[in-house]
Short mmCIF file of C-alpha atoms in Angstrom, two decimals:
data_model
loop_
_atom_site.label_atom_id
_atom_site.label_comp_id
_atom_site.label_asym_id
_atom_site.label_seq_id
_atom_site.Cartn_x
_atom_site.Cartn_y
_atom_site.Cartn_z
CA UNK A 142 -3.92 19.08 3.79
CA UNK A 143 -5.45 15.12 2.99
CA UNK A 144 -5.99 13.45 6.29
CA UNK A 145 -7.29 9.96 6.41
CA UNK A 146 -8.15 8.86 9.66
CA UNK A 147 -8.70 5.05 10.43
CA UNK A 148 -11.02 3.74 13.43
CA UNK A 149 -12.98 0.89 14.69
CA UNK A 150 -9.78 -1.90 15.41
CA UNK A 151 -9.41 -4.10 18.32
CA UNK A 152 -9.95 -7.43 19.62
CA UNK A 153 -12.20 -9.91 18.40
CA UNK A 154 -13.06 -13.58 18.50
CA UNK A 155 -12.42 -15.91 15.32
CA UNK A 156 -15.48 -15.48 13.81
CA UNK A 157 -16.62 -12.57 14.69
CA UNK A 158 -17.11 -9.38 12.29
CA UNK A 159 -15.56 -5.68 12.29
CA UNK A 160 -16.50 -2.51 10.70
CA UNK A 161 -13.24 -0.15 10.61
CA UNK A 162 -14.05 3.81 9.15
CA UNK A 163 -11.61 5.79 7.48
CA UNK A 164 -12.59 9.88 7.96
CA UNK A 165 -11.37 11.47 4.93
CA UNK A 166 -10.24 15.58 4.04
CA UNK A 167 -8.47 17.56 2.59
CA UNK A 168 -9.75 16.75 -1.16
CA UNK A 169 -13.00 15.64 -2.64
CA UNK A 170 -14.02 12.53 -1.93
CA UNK A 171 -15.97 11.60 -4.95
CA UNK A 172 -12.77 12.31 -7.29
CA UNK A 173 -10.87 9.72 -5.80
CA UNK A 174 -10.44 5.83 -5.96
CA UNK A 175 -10.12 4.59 -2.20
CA UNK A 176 -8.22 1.35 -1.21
CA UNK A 177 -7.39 -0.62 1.68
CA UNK A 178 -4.66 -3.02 2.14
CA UNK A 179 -3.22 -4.41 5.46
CA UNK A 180 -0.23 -5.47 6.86
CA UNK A 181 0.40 -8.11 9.90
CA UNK A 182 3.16 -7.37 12.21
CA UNK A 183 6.59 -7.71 10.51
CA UNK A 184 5.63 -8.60 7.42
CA UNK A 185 5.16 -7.02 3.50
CA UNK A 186 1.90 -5.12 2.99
CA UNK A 187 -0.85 -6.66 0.75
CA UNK A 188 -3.64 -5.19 -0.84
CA UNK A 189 -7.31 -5.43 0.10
CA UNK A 190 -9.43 -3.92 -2.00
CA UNK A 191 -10.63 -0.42 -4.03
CA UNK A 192 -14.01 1.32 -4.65
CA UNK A 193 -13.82 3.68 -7.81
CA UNK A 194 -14.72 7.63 -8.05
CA UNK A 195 -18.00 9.08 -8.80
CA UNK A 196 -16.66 9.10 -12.28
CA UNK A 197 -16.59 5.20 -12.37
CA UNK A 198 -19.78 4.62 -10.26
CA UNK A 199 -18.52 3.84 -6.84
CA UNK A 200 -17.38 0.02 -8.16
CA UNK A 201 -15.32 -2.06 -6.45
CA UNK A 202 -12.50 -4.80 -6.98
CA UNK A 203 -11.42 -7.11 -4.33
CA UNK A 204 -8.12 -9.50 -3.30
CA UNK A 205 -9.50 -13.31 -3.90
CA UNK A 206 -7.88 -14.14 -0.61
CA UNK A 207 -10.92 -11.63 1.15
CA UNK A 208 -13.10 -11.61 -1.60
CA UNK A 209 -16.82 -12.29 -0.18
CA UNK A 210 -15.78 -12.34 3.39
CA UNK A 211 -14.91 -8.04 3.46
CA UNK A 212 -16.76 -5.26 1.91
CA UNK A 213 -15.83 -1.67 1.02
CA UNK A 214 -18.17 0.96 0.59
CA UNK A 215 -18.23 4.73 1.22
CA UNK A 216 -20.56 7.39 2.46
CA UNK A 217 -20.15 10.11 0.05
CA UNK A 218 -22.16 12.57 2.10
CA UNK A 219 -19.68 12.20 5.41
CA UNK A 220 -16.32 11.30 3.67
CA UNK A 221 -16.32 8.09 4.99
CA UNK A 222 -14.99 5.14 4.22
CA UNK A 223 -15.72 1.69 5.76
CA UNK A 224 -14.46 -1.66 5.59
CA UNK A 225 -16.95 -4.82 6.58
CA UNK A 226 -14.94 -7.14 7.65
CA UNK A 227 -16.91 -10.73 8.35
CA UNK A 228 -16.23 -14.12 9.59
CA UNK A 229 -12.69 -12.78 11.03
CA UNK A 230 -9.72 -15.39 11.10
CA UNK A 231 -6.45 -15.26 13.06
CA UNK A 232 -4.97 -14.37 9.84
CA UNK A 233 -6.57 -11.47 9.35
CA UNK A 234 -4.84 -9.66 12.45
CA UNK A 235 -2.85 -6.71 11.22
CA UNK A 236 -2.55 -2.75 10.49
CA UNK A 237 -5.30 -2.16 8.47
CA UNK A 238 -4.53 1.22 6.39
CA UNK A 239 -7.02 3.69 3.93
CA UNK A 240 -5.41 5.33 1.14
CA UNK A 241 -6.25 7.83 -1.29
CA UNK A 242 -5.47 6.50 -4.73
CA UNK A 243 -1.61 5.49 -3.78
CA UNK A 244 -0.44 9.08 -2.51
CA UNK A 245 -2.09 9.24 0.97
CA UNK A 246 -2.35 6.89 3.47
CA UNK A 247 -3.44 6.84 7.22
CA UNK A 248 -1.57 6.09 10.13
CA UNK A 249 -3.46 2.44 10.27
CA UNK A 250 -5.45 0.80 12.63
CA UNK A 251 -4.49 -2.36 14.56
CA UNK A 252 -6.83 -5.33 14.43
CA UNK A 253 -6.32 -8.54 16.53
CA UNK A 254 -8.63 -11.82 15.86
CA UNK A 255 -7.90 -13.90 19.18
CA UNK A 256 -10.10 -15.84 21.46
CA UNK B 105 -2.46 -12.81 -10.31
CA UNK B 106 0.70 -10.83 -10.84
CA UNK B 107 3.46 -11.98 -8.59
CA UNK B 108 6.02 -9.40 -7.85
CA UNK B 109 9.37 -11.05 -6.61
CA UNK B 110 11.48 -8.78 -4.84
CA UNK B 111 15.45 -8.94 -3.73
CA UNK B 112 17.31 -8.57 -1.51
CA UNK B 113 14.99 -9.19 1.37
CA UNK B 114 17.06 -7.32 3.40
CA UNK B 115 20.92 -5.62 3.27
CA UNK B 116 23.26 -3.21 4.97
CA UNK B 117 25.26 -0.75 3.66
CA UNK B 118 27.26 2.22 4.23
CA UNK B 119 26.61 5.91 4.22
CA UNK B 120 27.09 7.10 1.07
CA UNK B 121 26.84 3.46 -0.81
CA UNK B 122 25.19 3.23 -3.64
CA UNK B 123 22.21 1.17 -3.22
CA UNK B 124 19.83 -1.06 -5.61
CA UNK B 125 16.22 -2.98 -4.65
CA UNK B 126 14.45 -4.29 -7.69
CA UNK B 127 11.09 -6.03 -8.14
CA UNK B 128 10.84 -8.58 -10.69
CA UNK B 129 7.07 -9.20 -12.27
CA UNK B 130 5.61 -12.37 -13.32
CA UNK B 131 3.86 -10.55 -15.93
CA UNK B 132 4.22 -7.65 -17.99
CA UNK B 133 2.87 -4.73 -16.02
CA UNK B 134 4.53 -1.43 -18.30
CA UNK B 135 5.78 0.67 -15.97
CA UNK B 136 3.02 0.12 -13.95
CA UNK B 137 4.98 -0.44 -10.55
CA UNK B 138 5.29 1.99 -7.35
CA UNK B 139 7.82 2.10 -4.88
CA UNK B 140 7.19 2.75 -1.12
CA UNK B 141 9.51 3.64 1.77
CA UNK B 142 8.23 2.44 5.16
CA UNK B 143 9.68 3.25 8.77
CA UNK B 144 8.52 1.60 11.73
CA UNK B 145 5.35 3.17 12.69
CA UNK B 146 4.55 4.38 9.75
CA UNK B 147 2.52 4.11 6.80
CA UNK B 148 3.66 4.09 3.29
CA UNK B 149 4.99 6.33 1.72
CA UNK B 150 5.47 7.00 -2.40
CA UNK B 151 8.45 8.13 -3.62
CA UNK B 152 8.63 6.77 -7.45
CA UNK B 153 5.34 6.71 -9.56
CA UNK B 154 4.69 4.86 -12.84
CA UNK B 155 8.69 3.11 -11.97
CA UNK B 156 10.68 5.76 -12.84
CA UNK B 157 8.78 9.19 -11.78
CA UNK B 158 9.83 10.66 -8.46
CA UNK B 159 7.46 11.62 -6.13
CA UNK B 160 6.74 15.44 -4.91
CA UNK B 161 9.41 15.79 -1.91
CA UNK B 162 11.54 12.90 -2.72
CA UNK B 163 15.05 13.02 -2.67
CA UNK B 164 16.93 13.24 -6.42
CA UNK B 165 19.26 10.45 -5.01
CA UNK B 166 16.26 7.85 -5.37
CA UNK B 167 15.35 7.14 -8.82
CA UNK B 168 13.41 4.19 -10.91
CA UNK B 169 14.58 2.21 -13.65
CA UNK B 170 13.14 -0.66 -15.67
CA UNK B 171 14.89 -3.04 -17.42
CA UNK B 172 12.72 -6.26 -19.49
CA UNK B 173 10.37 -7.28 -16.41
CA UNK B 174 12.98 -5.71 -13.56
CA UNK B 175 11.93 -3.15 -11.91
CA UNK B 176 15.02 -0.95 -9.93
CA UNK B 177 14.98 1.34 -7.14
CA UNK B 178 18.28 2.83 -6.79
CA UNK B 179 19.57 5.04 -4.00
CA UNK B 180 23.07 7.02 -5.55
CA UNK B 181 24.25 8.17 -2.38
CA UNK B 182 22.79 6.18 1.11
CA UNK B 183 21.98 8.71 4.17
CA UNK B 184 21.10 7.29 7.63
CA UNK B 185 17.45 8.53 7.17
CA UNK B 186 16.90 6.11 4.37
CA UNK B 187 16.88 3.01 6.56
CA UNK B 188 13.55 1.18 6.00
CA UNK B 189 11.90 -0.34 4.45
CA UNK B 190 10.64 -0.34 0.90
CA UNK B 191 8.09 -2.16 -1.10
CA UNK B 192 7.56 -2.48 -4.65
CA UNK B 193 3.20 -2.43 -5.76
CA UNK B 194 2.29 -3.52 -9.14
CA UNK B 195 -1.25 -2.10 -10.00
CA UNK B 196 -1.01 -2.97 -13.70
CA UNK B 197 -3.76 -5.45 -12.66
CA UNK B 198 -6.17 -6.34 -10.08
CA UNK B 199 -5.18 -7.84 -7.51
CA UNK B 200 -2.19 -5.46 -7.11
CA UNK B 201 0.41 -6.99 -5.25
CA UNK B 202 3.48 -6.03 -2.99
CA UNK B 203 6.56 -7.18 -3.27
CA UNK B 204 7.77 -8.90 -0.14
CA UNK B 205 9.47 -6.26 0.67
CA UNK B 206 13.41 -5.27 1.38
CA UNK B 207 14.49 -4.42 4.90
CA UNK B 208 17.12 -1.21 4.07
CA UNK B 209 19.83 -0.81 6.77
CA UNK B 210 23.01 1.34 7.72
CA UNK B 211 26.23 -0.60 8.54
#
């Protein structure tokens, strides 16, 4: 059964930075394109970002609107996967969710950029 | 980027109406399009690949159509457990982008 499991959300300052992990099983890991996209409250979902498969060297492609300000990368060893999320803006608060290609997702994580 | 303009934003209908959502791209994307049904507290889920394949588990009263740059997701008969809501996701092209999404509920 694919589980994806989403932590590290919460509160934090404008400015400030967040690292949310996604715990992955139920496949293998390296096979698979992983993606993030977010969603604030009420509101369509929009797309974040990708890193590739072992098959397409671990690459990544980003949304311009987070482009240089988040990073994706993945620990192939734990089945982890991790989004560095810097210089945080009030318009960043939403559900953050992992996904697995398009056919799996997580149950999200909440993240909140308030002083 | 590919902008992905979807209609209605949101509608009610009856059980057992016959319902359509469509997704209209900026830019050819083939069939490149997937639709998602959301319900609140939940993520995503797929129910038509590639805009006209139906997802393992789905329903056969959802399907996908295209038509030009129109992309349709059609429910034949409505049941109460298909009020949500659903989003249309190009991924012809990086970015991929959502539709903005139609808010599906039961009269």
């Amino acid at each position: 059964e694919v589980k994806l499991l989403e932590s590290g959300g919460g509160l934090v300052q404008p400015g400030g930075s967040l690292r949310l992990s996604c715990a992955a099983s139920g496949f293998t890991f390296t096979d698979f394109y992983m993606s993030w996209i977010r969603q604030p409250p009420g509101k369509a979902p929009e797309w974040l970002g990708v890193i590739r498969n072992k098959a397409n060297g671990y690459t990544t492609e980003y949304n311009p609107s987070v482009k240089g300000r988040f990073t994706i990368s993945r620990d192939n060893t734990q089945n982890i996967l991790y989004l560095q999320m810097n210089t945080l803006r009030a318009e960043d608060t939403a559900i953050y969710y992992c996904g697995n290609s398009f056919d799996y997702w997580g149950q999200g994580v909440m993240v909140t950029v308030s002083s | 980027d590919i902008q992905m303009t979807q209609s209605p934003s949101s509608m009610s209908a009856s059980l057992g109406d016959r319902v359509t959502i469509t997704c209209q791209a900026s830019q050819d994307i083939g069939n490149n399009l997937i639709w998602f049904q959301q319900k609140p507290g939940k993520s995503p889920r797929p129910m038509i690949y590639y805009a006209t394949n139906l997802a393992n588990g789905v329903p056969s009263r959802f399907s996908g159509s295209r038509s030009g740059s129109d992309y349709s997701l059609t429910i034949s008969s409505l049941e109460s457990e298909d009020m949500a809501d659903y989003h249309c996701l190009q991924y012809k092209q990086y970015p991929l982008t959502f539709g903005s999404g139609t808010k599906l509920e039961i009269k």
